mmCIF file with all atom_site columns, C-alpha atoms in Angstrom:
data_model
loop_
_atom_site.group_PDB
_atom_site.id
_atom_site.type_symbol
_atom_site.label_atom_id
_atom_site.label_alt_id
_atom_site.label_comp_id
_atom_site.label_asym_id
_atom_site.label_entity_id
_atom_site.label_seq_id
_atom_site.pdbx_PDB_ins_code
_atom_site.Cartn_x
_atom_site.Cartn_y
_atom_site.Cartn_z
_atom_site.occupancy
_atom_site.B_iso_or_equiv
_atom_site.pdbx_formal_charge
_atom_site.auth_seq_id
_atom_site.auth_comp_id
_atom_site.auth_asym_id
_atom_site.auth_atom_id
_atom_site.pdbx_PDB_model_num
ATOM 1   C CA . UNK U 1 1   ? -107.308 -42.467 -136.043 1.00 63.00 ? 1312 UNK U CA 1
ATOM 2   C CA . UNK U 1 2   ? -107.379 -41.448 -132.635 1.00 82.00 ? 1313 UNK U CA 1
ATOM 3   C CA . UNK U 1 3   ? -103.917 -40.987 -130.006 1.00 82.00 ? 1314 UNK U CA 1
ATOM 4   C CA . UNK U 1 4   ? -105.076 -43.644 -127.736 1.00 85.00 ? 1315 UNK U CA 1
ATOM 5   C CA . UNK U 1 5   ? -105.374 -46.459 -130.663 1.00 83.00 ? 1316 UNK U CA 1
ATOM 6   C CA . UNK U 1 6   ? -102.315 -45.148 -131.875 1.00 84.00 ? 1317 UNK U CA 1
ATOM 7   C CA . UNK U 1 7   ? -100.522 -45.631 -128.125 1.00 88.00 ? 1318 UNK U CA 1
ATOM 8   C CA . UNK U 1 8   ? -102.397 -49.078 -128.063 1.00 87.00 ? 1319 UNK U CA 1
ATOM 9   C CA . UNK U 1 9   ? -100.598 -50.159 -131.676 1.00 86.00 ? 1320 UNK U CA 1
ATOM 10  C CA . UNK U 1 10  ? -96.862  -48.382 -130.214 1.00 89.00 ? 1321 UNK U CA 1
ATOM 11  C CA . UNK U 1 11  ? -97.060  -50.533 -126.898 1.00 90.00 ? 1322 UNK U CA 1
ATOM 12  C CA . UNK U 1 12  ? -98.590  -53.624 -128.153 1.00 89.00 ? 1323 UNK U CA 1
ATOM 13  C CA . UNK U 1 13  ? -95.201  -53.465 -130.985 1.00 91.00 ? 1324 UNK U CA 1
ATOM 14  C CA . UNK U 1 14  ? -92.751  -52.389 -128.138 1.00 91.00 ? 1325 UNK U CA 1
ATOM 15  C CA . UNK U 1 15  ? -94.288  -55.640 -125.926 1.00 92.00 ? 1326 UNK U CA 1
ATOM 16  C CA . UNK U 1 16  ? -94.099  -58.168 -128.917 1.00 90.00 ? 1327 UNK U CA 1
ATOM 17  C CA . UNK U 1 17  ? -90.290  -57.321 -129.830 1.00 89.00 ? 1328 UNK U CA 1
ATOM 18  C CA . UNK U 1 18  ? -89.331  -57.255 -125.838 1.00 87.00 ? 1329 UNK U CA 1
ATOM 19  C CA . UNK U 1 19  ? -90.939  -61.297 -125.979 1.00 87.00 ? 1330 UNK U CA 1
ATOM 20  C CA . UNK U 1 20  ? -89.669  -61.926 -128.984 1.00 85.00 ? 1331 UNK U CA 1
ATOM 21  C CA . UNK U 1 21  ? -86.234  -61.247 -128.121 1.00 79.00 ? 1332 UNK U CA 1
ATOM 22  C CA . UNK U 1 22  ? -86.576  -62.891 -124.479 1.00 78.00 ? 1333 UNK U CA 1
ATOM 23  C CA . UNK U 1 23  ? -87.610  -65.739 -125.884 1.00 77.00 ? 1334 UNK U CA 1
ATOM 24  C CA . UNK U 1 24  ? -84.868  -66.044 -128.375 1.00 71.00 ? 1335 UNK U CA 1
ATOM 25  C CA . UNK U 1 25  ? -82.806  -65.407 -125.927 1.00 66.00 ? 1336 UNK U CA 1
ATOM 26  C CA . UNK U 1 26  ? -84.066  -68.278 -124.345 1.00 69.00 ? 1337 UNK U CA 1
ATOM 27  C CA . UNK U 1 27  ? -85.065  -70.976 -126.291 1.00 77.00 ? 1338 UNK U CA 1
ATOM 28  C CA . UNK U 1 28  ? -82.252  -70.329 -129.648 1.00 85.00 ? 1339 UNK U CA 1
ATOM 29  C CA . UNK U 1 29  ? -78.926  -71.610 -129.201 1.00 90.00 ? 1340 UNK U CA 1
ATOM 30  C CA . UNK U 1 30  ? -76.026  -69.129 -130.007 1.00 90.00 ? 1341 UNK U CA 1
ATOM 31  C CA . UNK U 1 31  ? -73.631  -69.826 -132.625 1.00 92.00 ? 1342 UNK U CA 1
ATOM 32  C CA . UNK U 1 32  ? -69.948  -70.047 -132.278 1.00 95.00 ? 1343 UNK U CA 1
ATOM 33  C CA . UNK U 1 33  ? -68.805  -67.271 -134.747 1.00 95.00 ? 1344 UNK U CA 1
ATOM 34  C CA . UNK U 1 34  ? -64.776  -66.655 -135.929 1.00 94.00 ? 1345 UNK U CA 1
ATOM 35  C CA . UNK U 1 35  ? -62.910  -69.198 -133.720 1.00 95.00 ? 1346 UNK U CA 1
ATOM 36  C CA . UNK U 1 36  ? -59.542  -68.242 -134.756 1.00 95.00 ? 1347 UNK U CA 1
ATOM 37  C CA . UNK U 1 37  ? -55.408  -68.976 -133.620 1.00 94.00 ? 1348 UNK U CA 1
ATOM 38  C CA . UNK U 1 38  ? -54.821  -65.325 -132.392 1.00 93.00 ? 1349 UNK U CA 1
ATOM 39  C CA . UNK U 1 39  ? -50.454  -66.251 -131.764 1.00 91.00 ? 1350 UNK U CA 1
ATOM 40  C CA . UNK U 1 40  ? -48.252  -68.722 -130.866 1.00 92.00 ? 1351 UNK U CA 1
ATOM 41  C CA . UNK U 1 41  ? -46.039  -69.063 -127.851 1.00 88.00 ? 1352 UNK U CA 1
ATOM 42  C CA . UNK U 1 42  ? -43.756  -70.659 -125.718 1.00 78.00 ? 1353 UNK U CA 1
ATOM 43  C CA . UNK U 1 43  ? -41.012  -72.963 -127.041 1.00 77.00 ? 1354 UNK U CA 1
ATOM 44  C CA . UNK U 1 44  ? -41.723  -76.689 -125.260 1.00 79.00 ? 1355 UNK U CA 1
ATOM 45  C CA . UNK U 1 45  ? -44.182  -76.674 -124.588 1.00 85.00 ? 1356 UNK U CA 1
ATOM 46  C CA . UNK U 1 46  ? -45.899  -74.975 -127.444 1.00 92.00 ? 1357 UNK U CA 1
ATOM 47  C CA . UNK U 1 47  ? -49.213  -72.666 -126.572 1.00 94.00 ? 1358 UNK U CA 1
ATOM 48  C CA . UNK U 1 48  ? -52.028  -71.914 -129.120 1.00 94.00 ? 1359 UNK U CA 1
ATOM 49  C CA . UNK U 1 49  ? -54.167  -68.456 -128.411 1.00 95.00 ? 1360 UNK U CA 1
ATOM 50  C CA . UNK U 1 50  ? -56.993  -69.350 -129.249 1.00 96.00 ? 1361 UNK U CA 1
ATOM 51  C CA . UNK U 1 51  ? -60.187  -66.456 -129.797 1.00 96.00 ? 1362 UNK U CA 1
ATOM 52  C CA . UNK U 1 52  ? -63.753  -66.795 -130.733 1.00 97.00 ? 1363 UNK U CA 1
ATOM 53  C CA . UNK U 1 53  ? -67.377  -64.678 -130.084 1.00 96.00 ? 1364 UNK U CA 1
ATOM 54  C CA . UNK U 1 54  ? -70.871  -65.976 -129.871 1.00 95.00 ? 1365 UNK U CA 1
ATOM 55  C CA . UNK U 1 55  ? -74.149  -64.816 -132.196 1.00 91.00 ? 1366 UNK U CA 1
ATOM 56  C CA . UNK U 1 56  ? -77.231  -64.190 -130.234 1.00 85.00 ? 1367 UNK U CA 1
ATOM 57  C CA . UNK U 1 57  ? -78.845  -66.288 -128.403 1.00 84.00 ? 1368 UNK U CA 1
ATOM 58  C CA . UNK U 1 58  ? -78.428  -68.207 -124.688 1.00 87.00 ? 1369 UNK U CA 1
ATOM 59  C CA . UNK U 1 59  ? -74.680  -69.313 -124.966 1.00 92.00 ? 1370 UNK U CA 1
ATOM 60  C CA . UNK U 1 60  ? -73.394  -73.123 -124.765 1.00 94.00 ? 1371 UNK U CA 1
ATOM 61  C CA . UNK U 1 61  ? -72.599  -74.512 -121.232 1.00 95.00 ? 1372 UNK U CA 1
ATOM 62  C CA . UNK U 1 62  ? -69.165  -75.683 -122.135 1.00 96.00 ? 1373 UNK U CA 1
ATOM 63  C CA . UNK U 1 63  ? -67.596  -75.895 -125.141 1.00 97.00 ? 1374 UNK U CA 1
ATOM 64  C CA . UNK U 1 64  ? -64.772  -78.498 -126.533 1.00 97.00 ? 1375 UNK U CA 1
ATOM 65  C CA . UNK U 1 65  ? -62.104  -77.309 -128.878 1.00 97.00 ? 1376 UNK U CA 1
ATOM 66  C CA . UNK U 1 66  ? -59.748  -79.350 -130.952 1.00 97.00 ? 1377 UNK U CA 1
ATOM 67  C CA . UNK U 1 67  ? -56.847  -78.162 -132.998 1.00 97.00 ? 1378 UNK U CA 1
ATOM 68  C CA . UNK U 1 68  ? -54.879  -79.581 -135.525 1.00 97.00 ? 1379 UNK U CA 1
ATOM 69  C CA . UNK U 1 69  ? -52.106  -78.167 -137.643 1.00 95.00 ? 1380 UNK U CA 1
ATOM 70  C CA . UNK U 1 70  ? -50.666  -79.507 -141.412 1.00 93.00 ? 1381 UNK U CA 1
ATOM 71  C CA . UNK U 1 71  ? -47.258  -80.214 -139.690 1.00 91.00 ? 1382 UNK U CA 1
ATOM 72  C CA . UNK U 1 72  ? -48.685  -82.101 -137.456 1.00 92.00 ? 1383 UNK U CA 1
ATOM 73  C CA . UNK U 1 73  ? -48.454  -80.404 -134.083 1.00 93.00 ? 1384 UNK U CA 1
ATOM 74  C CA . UNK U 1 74  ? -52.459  -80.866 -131.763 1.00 96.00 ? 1385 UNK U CA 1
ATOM 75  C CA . UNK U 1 75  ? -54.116  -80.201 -128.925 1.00 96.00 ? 1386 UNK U CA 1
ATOM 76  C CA . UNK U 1 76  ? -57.574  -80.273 -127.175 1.00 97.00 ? 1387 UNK U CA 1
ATOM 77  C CA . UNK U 1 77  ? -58.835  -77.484 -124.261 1.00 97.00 ? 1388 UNK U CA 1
ATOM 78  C CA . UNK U 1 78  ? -62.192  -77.649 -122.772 1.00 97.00 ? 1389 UNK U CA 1
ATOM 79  C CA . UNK U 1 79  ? -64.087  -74.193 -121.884 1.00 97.00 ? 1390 UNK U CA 1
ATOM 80  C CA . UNK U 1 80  ? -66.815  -72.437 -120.397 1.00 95.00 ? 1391 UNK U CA 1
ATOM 81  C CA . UNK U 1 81  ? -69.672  -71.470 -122.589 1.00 93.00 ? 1392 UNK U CA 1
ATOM 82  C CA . UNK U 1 82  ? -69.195  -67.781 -120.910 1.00 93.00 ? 1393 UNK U CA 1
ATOM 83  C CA . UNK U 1 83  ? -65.061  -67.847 -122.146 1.00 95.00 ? 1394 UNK U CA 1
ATOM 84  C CA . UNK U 1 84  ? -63.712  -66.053 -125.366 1.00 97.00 ? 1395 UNK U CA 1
ATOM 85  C CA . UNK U 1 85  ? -60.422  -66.955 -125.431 1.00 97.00 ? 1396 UNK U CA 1
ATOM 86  C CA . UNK U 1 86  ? -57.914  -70.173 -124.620 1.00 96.00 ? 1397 UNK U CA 1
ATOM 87  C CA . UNK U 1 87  ? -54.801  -71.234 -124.508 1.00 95.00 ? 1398 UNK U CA 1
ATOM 88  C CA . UNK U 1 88  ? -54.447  -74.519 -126.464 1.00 95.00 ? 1399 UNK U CA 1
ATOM 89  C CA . UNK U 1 89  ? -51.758  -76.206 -124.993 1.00 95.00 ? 1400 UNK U CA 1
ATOM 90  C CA . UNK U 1 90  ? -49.902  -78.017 -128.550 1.00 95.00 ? 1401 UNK U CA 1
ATOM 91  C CA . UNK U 1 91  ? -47.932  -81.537 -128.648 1.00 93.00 ? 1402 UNK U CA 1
ATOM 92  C CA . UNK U 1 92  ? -45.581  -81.266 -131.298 1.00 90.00 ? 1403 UNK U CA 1
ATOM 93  C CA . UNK U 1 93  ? -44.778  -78.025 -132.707 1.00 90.00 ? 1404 UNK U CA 1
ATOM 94  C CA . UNK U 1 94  ? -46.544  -75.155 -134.777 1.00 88.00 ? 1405 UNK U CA 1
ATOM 95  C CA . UNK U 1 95  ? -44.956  -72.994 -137.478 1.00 86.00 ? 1406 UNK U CA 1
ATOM 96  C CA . UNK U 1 96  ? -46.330  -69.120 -138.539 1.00 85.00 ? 1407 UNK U CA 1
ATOM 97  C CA . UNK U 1 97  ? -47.837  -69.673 -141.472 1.00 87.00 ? 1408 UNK U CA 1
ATOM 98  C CA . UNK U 1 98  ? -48.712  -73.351 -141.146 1.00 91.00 ? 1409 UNK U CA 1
ATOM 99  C CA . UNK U 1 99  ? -52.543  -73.937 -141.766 1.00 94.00 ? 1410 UNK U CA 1
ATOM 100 C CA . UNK U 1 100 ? -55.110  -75.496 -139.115 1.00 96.00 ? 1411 UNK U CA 1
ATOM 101 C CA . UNK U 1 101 ? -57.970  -76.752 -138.123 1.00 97.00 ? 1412 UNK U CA 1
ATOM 102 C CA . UNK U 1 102 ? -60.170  -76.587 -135.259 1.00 97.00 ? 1413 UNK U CA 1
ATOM 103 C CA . UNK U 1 103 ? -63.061  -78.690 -134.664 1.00 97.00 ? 1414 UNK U CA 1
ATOM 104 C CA . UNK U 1 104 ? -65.579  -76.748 -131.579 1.00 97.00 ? 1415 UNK U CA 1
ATOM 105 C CA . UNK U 1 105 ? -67.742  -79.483 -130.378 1.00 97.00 ? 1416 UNK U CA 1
ATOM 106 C CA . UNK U 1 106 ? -70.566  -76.924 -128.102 1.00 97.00 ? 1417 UNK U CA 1
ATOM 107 C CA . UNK U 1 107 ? -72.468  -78.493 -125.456 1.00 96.00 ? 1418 UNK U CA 1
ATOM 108 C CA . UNK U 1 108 ? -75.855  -76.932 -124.909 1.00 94.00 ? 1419 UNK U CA 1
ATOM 109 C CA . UNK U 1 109 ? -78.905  -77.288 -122.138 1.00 90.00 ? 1420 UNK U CA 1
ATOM 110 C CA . UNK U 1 110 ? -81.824  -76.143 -123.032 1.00 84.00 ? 1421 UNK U CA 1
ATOM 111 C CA . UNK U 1 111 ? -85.357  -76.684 -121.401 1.00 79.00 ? 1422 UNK U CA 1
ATOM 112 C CA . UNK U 1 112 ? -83.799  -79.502 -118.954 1.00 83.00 ? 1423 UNK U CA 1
ATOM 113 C CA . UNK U 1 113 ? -81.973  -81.263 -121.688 1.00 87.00 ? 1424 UNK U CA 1
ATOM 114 C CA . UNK U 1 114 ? -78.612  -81.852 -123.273 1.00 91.00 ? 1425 UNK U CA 1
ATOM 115 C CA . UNK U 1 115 ? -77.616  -81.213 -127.122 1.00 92.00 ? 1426 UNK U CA 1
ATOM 116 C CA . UNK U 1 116 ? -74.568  -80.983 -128.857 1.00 94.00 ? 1427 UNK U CA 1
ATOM 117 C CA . UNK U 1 117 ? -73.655  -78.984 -132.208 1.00 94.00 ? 1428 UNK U CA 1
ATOM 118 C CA . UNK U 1 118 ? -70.466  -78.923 -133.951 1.00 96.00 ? 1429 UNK U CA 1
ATOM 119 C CA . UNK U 1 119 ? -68.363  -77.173 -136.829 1.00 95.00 ? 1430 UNK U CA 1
ATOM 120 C CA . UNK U 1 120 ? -65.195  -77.095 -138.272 1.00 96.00 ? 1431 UNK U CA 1
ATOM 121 C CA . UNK U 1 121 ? -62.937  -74.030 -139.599 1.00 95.00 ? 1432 UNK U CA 1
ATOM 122 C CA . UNK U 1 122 ? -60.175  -74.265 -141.562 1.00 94.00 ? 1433 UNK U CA 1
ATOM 123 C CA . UNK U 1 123 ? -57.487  -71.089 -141.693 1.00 92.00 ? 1434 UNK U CA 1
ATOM 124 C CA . UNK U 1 124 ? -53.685  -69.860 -141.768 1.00 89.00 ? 1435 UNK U CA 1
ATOM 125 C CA . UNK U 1 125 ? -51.677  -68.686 -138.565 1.00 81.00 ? 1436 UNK U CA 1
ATOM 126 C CA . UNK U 1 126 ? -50.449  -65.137 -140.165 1.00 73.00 ? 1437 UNK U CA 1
#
């Protein structure tokens, strides 16, 4: 084999992973990965920190988060799709060591139009 069919083979790979990853980029929606409650604070009203990241892929334009604890205590924030971390403002109140849920309802657009995905994690503030 001859160095300019071997240069052909190394720039025709090099191109096809550069548009593969573009268009991933592009057209595959990023996942929401390890939403978590970071702390607690405040005493009335009560704040939850709240901390997530994103898999690859283009990012959500907002994204909705709701929280609910075992003892009751909830509360709702809206974000950015660039944003990885919120404070969750809470009515009622949250313990350490109480369990929770959040809900992340992600808005996307993609390609002129609107889609929604959403998931639900379950965990213990430590």
């Amino acid at each position: 084999m001859n160095v300019k069919a071997l240069q052909r083979g190394f720039w025709l790979s090099f191109w096809s992973v550069v548009i593969y990853m573009i268009v991933r980029g592009a057209l595959i929606p990023a996942r929401l990965r390890h939403p978590r409650i970071t702390s607690l604070s405040g005493i009335e009203p009560m704040y939850a920190m709240l901390s997530w990241g994103y898999g690859p892929g283009s990012r959500p334009v907002n994204v909705i988060f709701d929280v609910q604890f075992a003892g009751g205590a909830q509360g709702s924030v809206t974000v950015d799709g660039e944003a990885l971390e919120a404070e969750v403002p809470l009515i009622g109140k949250a313990q350490p060591g109480e369990s929770y849920t959040i809900t992340a309802t992600l808005v996307y657009r993609q390609l002129g139009r609107a889609f929604t995905r959403q998931m639900q994690v379950s965990a213990q503030i430590e």
